PDB file of C-alpha atoms in Angstrom:
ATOM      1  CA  UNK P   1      39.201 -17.906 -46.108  1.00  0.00           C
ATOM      2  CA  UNK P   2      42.664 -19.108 -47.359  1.00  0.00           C
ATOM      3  CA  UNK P   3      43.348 -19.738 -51.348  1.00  0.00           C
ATOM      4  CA  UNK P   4      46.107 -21.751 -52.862  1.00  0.00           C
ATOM      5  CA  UNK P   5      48.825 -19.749 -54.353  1.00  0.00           C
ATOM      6  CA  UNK P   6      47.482 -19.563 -58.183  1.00  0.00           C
ATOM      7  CA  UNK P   7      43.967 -19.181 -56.438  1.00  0.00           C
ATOM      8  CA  UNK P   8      44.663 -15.751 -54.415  1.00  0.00           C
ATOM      9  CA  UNK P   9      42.865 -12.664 -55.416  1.00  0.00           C
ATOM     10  CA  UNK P  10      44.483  -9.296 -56.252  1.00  0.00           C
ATOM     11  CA  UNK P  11      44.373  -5.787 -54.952  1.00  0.00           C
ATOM     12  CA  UNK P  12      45.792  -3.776 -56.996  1.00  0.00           C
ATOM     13  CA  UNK P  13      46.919  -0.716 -54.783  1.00  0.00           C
ATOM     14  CA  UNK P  14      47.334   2.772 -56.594  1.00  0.00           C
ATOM     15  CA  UNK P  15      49.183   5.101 -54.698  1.00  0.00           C
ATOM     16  CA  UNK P  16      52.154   8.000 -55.817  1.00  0.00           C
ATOM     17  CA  UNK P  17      53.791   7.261 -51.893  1.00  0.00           C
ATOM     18  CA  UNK P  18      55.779   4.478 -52.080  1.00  0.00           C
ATOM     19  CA  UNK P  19      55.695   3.824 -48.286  1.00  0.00           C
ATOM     20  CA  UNK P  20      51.971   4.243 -47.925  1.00  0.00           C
ATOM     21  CA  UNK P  21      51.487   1.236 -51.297  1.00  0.00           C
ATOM     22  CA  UNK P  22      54.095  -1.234 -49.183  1.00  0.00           C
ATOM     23  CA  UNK P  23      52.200  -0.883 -45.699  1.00  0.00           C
ATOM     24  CA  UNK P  24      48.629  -1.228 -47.431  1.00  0.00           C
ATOM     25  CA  UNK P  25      50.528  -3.954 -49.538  1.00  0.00           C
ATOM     26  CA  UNK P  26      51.737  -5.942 -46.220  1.00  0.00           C
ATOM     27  CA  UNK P  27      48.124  -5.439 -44.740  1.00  0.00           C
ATOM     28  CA  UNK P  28      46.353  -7.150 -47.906  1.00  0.00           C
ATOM     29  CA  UNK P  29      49.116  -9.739 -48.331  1.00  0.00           C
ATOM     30  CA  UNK P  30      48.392 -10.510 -44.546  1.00  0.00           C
ATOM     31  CA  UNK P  31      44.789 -10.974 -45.079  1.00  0.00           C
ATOM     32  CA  UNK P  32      45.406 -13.686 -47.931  1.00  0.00           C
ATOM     33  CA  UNK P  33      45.129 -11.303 -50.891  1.00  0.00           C
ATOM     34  CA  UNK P  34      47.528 -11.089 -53.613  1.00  0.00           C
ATOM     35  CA  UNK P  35      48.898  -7.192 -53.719  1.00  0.00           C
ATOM     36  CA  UNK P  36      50.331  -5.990 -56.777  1.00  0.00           C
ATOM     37  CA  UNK P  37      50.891  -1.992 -56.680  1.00  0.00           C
ATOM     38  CA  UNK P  38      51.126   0.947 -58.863  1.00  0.00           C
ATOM     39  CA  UNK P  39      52.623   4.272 -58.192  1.00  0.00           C
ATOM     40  CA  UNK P  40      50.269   6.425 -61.151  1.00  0.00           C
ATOM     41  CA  UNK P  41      46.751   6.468 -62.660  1.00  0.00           C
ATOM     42  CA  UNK P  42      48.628   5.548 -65.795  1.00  0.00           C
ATOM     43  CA  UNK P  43      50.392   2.425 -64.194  1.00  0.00           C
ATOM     44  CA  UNK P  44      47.186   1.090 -62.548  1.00  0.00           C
ATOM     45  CA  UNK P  45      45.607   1.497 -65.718  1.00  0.00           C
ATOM     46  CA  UNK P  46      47.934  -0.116 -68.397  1.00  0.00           C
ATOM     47  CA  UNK P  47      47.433  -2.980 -65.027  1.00  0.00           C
ATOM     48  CA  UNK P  48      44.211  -3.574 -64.767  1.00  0.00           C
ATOM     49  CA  UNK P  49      44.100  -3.661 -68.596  1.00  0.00           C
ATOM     50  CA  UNK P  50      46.853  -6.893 -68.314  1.00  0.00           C
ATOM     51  CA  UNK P  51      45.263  -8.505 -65.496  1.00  0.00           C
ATOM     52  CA  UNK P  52      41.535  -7.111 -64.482  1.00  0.00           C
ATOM     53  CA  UNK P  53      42.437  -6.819 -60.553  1.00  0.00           C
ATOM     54  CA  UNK P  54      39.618  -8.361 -57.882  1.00  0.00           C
ATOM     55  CA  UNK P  55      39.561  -5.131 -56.464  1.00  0.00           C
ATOM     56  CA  UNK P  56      41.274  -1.259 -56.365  1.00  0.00           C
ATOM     57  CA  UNK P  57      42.209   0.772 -53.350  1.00  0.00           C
ATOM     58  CA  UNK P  58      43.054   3.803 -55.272  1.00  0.00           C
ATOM     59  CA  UNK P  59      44.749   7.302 -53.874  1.00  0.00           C
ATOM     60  CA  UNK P  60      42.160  10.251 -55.384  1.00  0.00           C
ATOM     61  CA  UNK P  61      45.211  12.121 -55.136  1.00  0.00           C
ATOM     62  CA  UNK P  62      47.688  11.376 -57.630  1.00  0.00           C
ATOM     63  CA  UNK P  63      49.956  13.709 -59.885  1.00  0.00           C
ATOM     64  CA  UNK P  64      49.069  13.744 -63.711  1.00  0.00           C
ATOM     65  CA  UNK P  65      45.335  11.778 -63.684  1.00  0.00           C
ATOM     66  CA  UNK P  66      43.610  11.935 -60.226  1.00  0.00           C
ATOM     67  CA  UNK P  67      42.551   8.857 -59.014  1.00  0.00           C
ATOM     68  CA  UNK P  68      38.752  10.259 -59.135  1.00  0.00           C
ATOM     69  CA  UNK P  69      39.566  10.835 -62.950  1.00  0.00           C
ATOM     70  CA  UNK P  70      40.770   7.796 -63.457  1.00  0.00           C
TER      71      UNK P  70
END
C-alpha cells in the first residue's frame, strides 16, 4: 500500500536510546509510514497531543514516566 506524501501515516516511536528510535525509524519509513520519534514519555506525550499519531511503538522502559505509565 503506498500513500502520497501528505497522505502517509505516522508512527510515532518512543524510545530513551537514540540508536534503537533511528533503526525502528528506518524500518517504518521503509514500509511507507511516516516516523516521527520521541526520546521520553513526556515528549511522546506533549506529541501525540499536537498531532494524534496512527499508531505508538513505545519502550515500557523509559526514565522519569515508564512507558506502561504512560
Amino acid at each position: 500500500m503506498e500513500y502520497m506524501a501528505d497522505e502517509r501515516r505516522t508512527v510515532l516511536i518512543v524510545d530513551d536510546e537514540a540508536s534503537q528510535r533511528g533503526l525502528l525509524g528506518e524500518f517504518v519509513e521503509s514500509l511507507g509510514f511516516r516516523a516521527q520519534e520521541a526520546a521520553s514519555a513526556e515528549e511522546a506525550l506533549a506529541i501525540i497531543r499536537r498531532c494524534a499519531p496512527d499508531m505508538v511503538l513505545l519502550d515500557v522502559r523509559l526514565p522519569g514516566i515508564s512507558g506502561i505509565e504512560a
